[in-house]
PDB file of C-alpha atoms in Angstrom:
ATOM      1  CA  MET A  51     -11.102  -0.889  44.369  1.00 49.00           C
ATOM      2  CA  GLY A  52     -10.086   2.885  42.910  1.00 56.00           C
ATOM      3  CA  GLU A  53      -6.452   0.606  43.577  1.00 60.00           C
ATOM      4  CA  THR A  54      -6.974  -2.165  41.090  1.00 72.00           C
ATOM      5  CA  LYS A  55      -8.303   0.153  38.447  1.00 72.00           C
ATOM      6  CA  SER A  56      -5.162   2.263  38.941  1.00 70.00           C
ATOM      7  CA  MET A  57      -2.959  -1.040  38.267  1.00 66.00           C
ATOM      8  CA  SER A  58      -5.326  -1.733  35.032  1.00 90.00           C
ATOM      9  CA  ARG A  59      -4.092   0.422  33.890  1.00 89.00           C
ATOM     10  CA  VAL A  60      -0.667   0.485  34.817  1.00 93.00           C
ATOM     11  CA  HIS A  61      -0.891  -2.632  33.033  1.00 93.00           C
ATOM     12  CA  VAL A  62      -2.440  -1.279  29.734  1.00 94.00           C
ATOM     13  CA  LEU A  63       0.170   2.028  29.429  1.00 95.00           C
ATOM     14  CA  VAL A  64       2.441  -0.891  29.967  1.00 96.00           C
ATOM     15  CA  GLU A  65       2.012  -3.449  27.295  1.00 96.00           C
ATOM     16  CA  CYS A  66       1.182  -0.791  24.386  1.00 96.00           C
ATOM     17  CA  ALA A  67       4.324   1.004  25.619  1.00 96.00           C
ATOM     18  CA  LEU A  68       6.268  -2.290  24.828  1.00 97.00           C
ATOM     19  CA  MET A  69       4.578  -3.026  21.554  1.00 97.00           C
ATOM     20  CA  VAL A  70       5.822   0.354  20.559  1.00 96.00           C
ATOM     21  CA  ALA A  71       8.907  -0.275  21.529  1.00 96.00           C
ATOM     22  CA  VAL A  72       8.346  -3.996  18.766  1.00 97.00           C
ATOM     23  CA  GLY A  73       6.503  -1.849  15.960  1.00 96.00           C
ATOM     24  CA  PHE A  74       9.208  -0.153  16.334  1.00 93.00           C
ATOM     25  CA  VAL A  75      12.065  -2.438  16.246  1.00 95.00           C
ATOM     26  CA  LEU A  76       9.754  -4.082  13.450  1.00 95.00           C
ATOM     27  CA  MET A  77      10.287  -1.236  11.779  1.00 93.00           C
ATOM     28  CA  SER A  78      14.027  -1.098  11.497  1.00 91.00           C
ATOM     29  CA  LEU A  79      14.066  -5.081   9.959  1.00 93.00           C
ATOM     30  CA  LYS A  80      12.830  -4.373   6.150  1.00 94.00           C
ATOM     31  CA  VAL A  81      12.935  -6.235   4.002  1.00 94.00           C
ATOM     32  CA  PHE A  82      13.312  -3.328   1.343  1.00 93.00           C
ATOM     33  CA  GLU A  83      13.532   0.379   1.281  1.00 92.00           C
ATOM     34  CA  MET A  84      12.890   2.396  -0.937  1.00 89.00           C
ATOM     35  CA  PRO A  85      15.010   5.910  -0.817  1.00 86.00           C
ATOM     36  CA  GLN A  86      13.220   8.535  -0.213  1.00 79.00           C
ATOM     37  CA  GLY A  87      11.750   6.929   2.957  1.00 83.00           C
ATOM     38  CA  GLY A  88       8.902   4.167   3.481  1.00 89.00           C
ATOM     39  CA  SER A  89       9.484   0.599   3.260  1.00 93.00           C
ATOM     40  CA  VAL A  90       9.012  -2.864   3.625  1.00 95.00           C
ATOM     41  CA  THR A  91       8.806  -4.280   6.598  1.00 95.00           C
ATOM     42  CA  PHE A  92       8.385  -7.911   8.558  1.00 93.00           C
ATOM     43  CA  ALA A  93       4.975  -6.453   9.851  1.00 95.00           C
ATOM     44  CA  SER A  94       5.549  -3.110  11.932  1.00 96.00           C
ATOM     45  CA  MET A  95       1.915  -2.031  11.199  1.00 97.00           C
ATOM     46  CA  LEU A  96       1.193  -4.980  13.679  1.00 98.00           C
ATOM     47  CA  PRO A  97       1.374  -3.886  17.019  1.00 98.00           C
ATOM     48  CA  PHE A  98      -0.144  -0.744  16.678  1.00 97.00           C
ATOM     49  CA  ILE A  99      -3.005  -3.337  15.501  1.00 98.00           C
ATOM     50  CA  ILE A 100      -3.180  -5.395  18.196  1.00 98.00           C
ATOM     51  CA  ILE A 101      -3.252  -2.215  20.535  1.00 97.00           C
ATOM     52  CA  ALA A 102      -6.272  -1.061  19.358  1.00 98.00           C
ATOM     53  CA  PHE A 103      -7.382  -4.900  19.443  1.00 98.00           C
ATOM     54  CA  ARG A 104      -6.220  -5.884  22.716  1.00 96.00           C
ATOM     55  CA  HIS A 105      -7.437  -2.199  24.434  1.00 96.00           C
ATOM     56  CA  GLY A 106      -9.298  -1.006  21.596  1.00 96.00           C
ATOM     57  CA  THR A 107      -9.182   2.081  19.632  1.00 97.00           C
ATOM     58  CA  LYS A 108      -8.450   5.067  21.995  1.00 96.00           C
ATOM     59  CA  TRP A 109      -5.216   3.444  23.522  1.00 97.00           C
ATOM     60  CA  GLY A 110      -4.683   1.637  19.422  1.00 97.00           C
ATOM     61  CA  LEU A 111      -5.347   5.077  18.272  1.00 98.00           C
ATOM     62  CA  LEU A 112      -2.762   6.817  21.038  1.00 97.00           C
ATOM     63  CA  GLY A 113      -0.155   3.725  20.183  1.00 96.00           C
ATOM     64  CA  GLY A 114       0.220   5.028  16.854  1.00 96.00           C
ATOM     65  CA  LEU A 115       0.310   8.303  17.049  1.00 97.00           C
ATOM     66  CA  ALA A 116       3.575   7.653  19.831  1.00 96.00           C
ATOM     67  CA  CYS A 117       4.408   5.762  16.928  1.00 94.00           C
ATOM     68  CA  ALA A 118       4.800   9.153  14.877  1.00 95.00           C
ATOM     69  CA  LEU A 119       6.351  10.789  17.223  1.00 95.00           C
ATOM     70  CA  LEU A 120       9.303   8.282  18.300  1.00 94.00           C
ATOM     71  CA  GLN A 121      10.245   7.909  13.784  1.00 91.00           C
ATOM     72  CA  MET A 122       9.687  11.968  13.074  1.00 92.00           C
ATOM     73  CA  LEU A 123      12.282  11.959  15.877  1.00 92.00           C
ATOM     74  CA  THR A 124      14.475   9.564  14.692  1.00 90.00           C
ATOM     75  CA  GLY A 125      14.011  10.378  10.582  1.00 84.00           C
ATOM     76  CA  PHE A 126      12.680  13.196   8.892  1.00 82.00           C
ATOM     77  CA  TRP A 127      12.031  13.403   6.047  1.00 77.00           C
ATOM     78  CA  ALA A 128      12.059  16.531   4.498  1.00 77.00           C
ATOM     79  CA  PRO A 129       9.276  17.354   1.817  1.00 78.00           C
ATOM     80  CA  PRO A 130      11.246  19.198  -0.986  1.00 76.00           C
ATOM     81  CA  VAL A 131      10.158  21.885  -0.767  1.00 74.00           C
ATOM     82  CA  GLY A 132       9.846  23.971   1.668  1.00 75.00           C
ATOM     83  CA  THR A 133       7.876  26.105   2.794  1.00 87.00           C
ATOM     84  CA  ALA A 134       6.210  25.041   6.009  1.00 90.00           C
ATOM     85  CA  PHE A 135       2.239  24.643   4.677  1.00 91.00           C
ATOM     86  CA  ASN A 136       5.118  21.131   2.778  1.00 89.00           C
ATOM     87  CA  TYR A 137       5.836  20.116   6.193  1.00 89.00           C
ATOM     88  CA  PHE A 138       2.838  19.979   7.258  1.00 92.00           C
ATOM     89  CA  LEU A 139       1.351  18.234   4.960  1.00 92.00           C
ATOM     90  CA  VAL A 140       4.273  16.193   5.853  1.00 91.00           C
ATOM     91  CA  VAL A 141       4.141  15.344   8.732  1.00 93.00           C
ATOM     92  CA  VAL A 142      -0.011  14.817   8.728  1.00 96.00           C
ATOM     93  CA  LEU A 143      -0.202  12.636   5.692  1.00 96.00           C
ATOM     94  CA  ASP A 144       3.870  10.780   6.279  1.00 94.00           C
ATOM     95  CA  TYR A 145       3.390   9.884   9.407  1.00 95.00           C
ATOM     96  CA  VAL A 146       1.114  11.481  12.383  1.00 97.00           C
ATOM     97  CA  LEU A 147      -2.185  10.528  10.349  1.00 98.00           C
ATOM     98  CA  PRO A 148      -0.910   6.741   8.733  1.00 97.00           C
ATOM     99  CA  PHE A 149       0.549   4.957  12.005  1.00 97.00           C
ATOM    100  CA  THR A 150      -2.871   6.391  14.161  1.00 98.00           C
ATOM    101  CA  LEU A 151      -5.065   5.694  11.236  1.00 98.00           C
ATOM    102  CA  LEU A 152      -3.844   1.954  12.833  1.00 98.00           C
ATOM    103  CA  GLY A 153      -5.401   1.930  15.800  1.00 97.00           C
ATOM    104  CA  LEU A 154      -8.806   2.031  13.881  1.00 98.00           C
ATOM    105  CA  ALA A 155      -8.546  -1.522  12.754  1.00 98.00           C
ATOM    106  CA  PRO A 156     -11.557  -2.759  15.804  1.00 97.00           C
ATOM    107  CA  LEU A 157     -13.792  -0.826  14.133  1.00 97.00           C
ATOM    108  CA  PHE A 158     -14.198  -2.275  10.987  1.00 98.00           C
ATOM    109  CA  ALA A 159     -13.741  -5.670  12.421  1.00 97.00           C
ATOM    110  CA  LYS A 160     -17.416  -5.043  14.649  1.00 95.00           C
ATOM    111  CA  PRO A 161     -19.863  -6.354  11.545  1.00 95.00           C
ATOM    112  CA  PHE A 162     -18.799  -9.444  10.787  1.00 96.00           C
ATOM    113  CA  ARG A 163     -19.739 -12.804  13.049  1.00 95.00           C
ATOM    114  CA  SER A 164     -16.440 -14.649  12.802  1.00 97.00           C
ATOM    115  CA  ARG A 165     -13.000 -13.192  14.334  1.00 97.00           C
ATOM    116  CA  ALA A 166     -11.094 -14.009  12.153  1.00 97.00           C
ATOM    117  CA  ALA A 167     -12.804 -12.271   9.183  1.00 98.00           C
ATOM    118  CA  GLY A 168     -12.758  -9.509  11.860  1.00 98.00           C
ATOM    119  CA  ILE A 169      -9.573  -9.283  12.002  1.00 98.00           C
ATOM    120  CA  ALA A 170      -8.854  -9.642   8.410  1.00 98.00           C
ATOM    121  CA  VAL A 171     -11.095  -6.870   7.167  1.00 98.00           C
ATOM    122  CA  GLY A 172      -9.860  -4.431   9.996  1.00 98.00           C
ATOM    123  CA  THR A 173      -6.725  -5.230   9.495  1.00 98.00           C
ATOM    124  CA  VAL A 174      -6.952  -4.592   5.088  1.00 98.00           C
ATOM    125  CA  VAL A 175      -8.666  -1.284   5.709  1.00 98.00           C
ATOM    126  CA  VAL A 176      -6.384   0.284   8.113  1.00 98.00           C
ATOM    127  CA  CYS A 177      -3.815  -0.565   5.759  1.00 98.00           C
ATOM    128  CA  VAL A 178      -5.819   0.745   2.530  1.00 98.00           C
ATOM    129  CA  LEU A 179      -5.884   3.937   4.694  1.00 98.00           C
ATOM    130  CA  ARG A 180      -1.956   4.593   5.552  1.00 98.00           C
ATOM    131  CA  PHE A 181      -0.910   3.909   1.621  1.00 98.00           C
ATOM    132  CA  LEU A 182      -3.757   6.882   0.924  1.00 98.00           C
ATOM    133  CA  CYS A 183      -2.691   8.545   3.690  1.00 98.00           C
ATOM    134  CA  HIS A 184       1.497   8.422   1.298  1.00 96.00           C
ATOM    135  CA  PHE A 185      -0.624   8.041  -2.053  1.00 97.00           C
ATOM    136  CA  GLY A 186      -1.674  11.685  -0.961  1.00 97.00           C
ATOM    137  CA  SER A 187       1.169  13.610  -0.155  1.00 94.00           C
ATOM    138  CA  GLY A 188       3.619  11.305  -2.871  1.00 93.00           C
ATOM    139  CA  ALA A 189       1.369  12.937  -5.108  1.00 94.00           C
ATOM    140  CA  LEU A 190       1.204  17.278  -3.454  1.00 92.00           C
ATOM    141  CA  ILE A 191       3.939  17.352  -1.695  1.00 91.00           C
ATOM    142  CA  TRP A 192       6.983  14.330  -3.115  1.00 89.00           C
ATOM    143  CA  SER A 193       5.829  14.320  -7.395  1.00 87.00           C
ATOM    144  CA  TYR A 194       8.656  16.532  -7.634  1.00 84.00           C
ATOM    145  CA  TYR A 195      11.356  13.309  -7.229  1.00 84.00           C
ATOM    146  CA  ALA A 196       9.351  12.338 -10.497  1.00 85.00           C
ATOM    147  CA  PRO A 197      10.194  11.143 -13.752  1.00 86.00           C
ATOM    148  CA  GLU A 198       9.995  14.571 -16.209  1.00 87.00           C
ATOM    149  CA  GLY A 199       7.346  13.356 -18.177  1.00 85.00           C
ATOM    150  CA  ALA A 200       4.438  11.630 -14.784  1.00 86.00           C
ATOM    151  CA  GLY A 201       2.153  12.487 -13.481  1.00 92.00           C
ATOM    152  CA  ALA A 202       2.306  13.174 -10.209  1.00 93.00           C
ATOM    153  CA  LEU A 203      -0.563  10.562  -9.681  1.00 95.00           C
ATOM    154  CA  LEU A 204       0.608   8.055 -11.229  1.00 95.00           C
ATOM    155  CA  TYR A 205       4.426   8.884  -9.665  1.00 94.00           C
ATOM    156  CA  SER A 206       2.793   8.218  -6.592  1.00 95.00           C
ATOM    157  CA  LEU A 207       0.622   5.669  -6.896  1.00 96.00           C
ATOM    158  CA  GLY A 208       4.186   3.715  -8.212  1.00 94.00           C
ATOM    159  CA  TYR A 209       6.309   5.353  -5.239  1.00 94.00           C
ATOM    160  CA  ASN A 210       3.946   4.220  -2.491  1.00 96.00           C
ATOM    161  CA  SER A 211       3.383   0.848  -4.208  1.00 96.00           C
ATOM    162  CA  TYR A 212       5.314  -0.992  -1.350  1.00 96.00           C
ATOM    163  CA  MET A 213       2.672  -0.283   0.885  1.00 97.00           C
ATOM    164  CA  LEU A 214       0.830  -3.685  -0.542  1.00 97.00           C
ATOM    165  CA  PRO A 215       3.629  -6.563  -0.413  1.00 97.00           C
ATOM    166  CA  GLU A 216       3.883  -4.292   3.697  1.00 97.00           C
ATOM    167  CA  SER A 217      -0.071  -4.971   3.764  1.00 98.00           C
ATOM    168  CA  ALA A 218      -0.102  -8.287   2.571  1.00 98.00           C
ATOM    169  CA  ILE A 219       2.473  -8.753   4.870  1.00 97.00           C
ATOM    170  CA  THR A 220       1.279  -7.706   8.053  1.00 98.00           C
ATOM    171  CA  LEU A 221      -2.159  -9.162   6.672  1.00 98.00           C
ATOM    172  CA  VAL A 222      -0.742 -13.175   6.962  1.00 98.00           C
ATOM    173  CA  VAL A 223       1.133 -12.436  10.471  1.00 98.00           C
ATOM    174  CA  ALA A 224      -1.375 -11.263  11.376  1.00 98.00           C
ATOM    175  CA  LEU A 225      -4.078 -14.901  10.871  1.00 98.00           C
ATOM    176  CA  VAL A 226      -1.476 -17.020  11.565  1.00 98.00           C
ATOM    177  CA  LEU A 227      -0.475 -15.405  15.530  1.00 98.00           C
ATOM    178  CA  TYR A 228      -4.521 -14.981  15.662  1.00 98.00           C
ATOM    179  CA  LYS A 229      -4.499 -18.438  14.870  1.00 97.00           C
ATOM    180  CA  MET A 230      -1.667 -19.569  16.916  1.00 97.00           C
ATOM    181  CA  LEU A 231      -2.490 -17.257  20.754  1.00 96.00           C
ATOM    182  CA  PRO A 232      -5.732 -16.100  19.987  1.00 96.00           C
ATOM    183  CA  LYS A 233      -5.832 -13.993  22.909  1.00 95.00           C
ATOM    184  CA  LEU A 234      -3.025 -11.810  21.861  1.00 95.00           C
ATOM    185  CA  PHE A 235      -5.717  -9.834  20.285  1.00 96.00           C
ATOM    186  CA  GLY A 236      -8.415  -9.790  23.171  1.00 90.00           C
ATOM    187  CA  SER A 237     -11.623 -10.758  23.514  1.00 78.00           C
ATOM    188  CA  ALA A 238     -14.273 -10.116  20.910  1.00 64.00           C
ATOM    189  CA  GLU A 239     -16.743  -7.212  21.408  1.00 56.00           C
TER     190      GLU A 239
END
């Protein structure tokens, strides 16, 4: 019995590692890229959302965190104002929180009877959470790049508007995949 449980954990770990790799590859397939970071991709957030639906919030959070750490290792954007606090905020608001929070999608799906509706709502909510993290970072730190006369909030809203098509692509691909391969999203709990 203990051997089966440990094999099951190994299976989940391997599956999550593969999904993190798929997500990381999808991040490099950019439709559009912003000058100081951020891009529209081919549903690169979706593998982390799928991890969460298949294996639970804990695994989804860990998968998103792994993605954030990989992103920092391969392309960390340093803030324009070089204080230790600004570096901390960039790490938290541009990397750790936005990708880790993708693992919360199943929590927002629970109230829905329809699995498709739950997946849709969970996906939209975590995409909004990711946007809010980047928006906060843009308003607090990156507004240094704002054109003269533009306020920090307006600049951040405009800059981070790339999240709208990114989220729409993720939602559409999630629903199409769910329709075609419902088992990909695990069983409803």
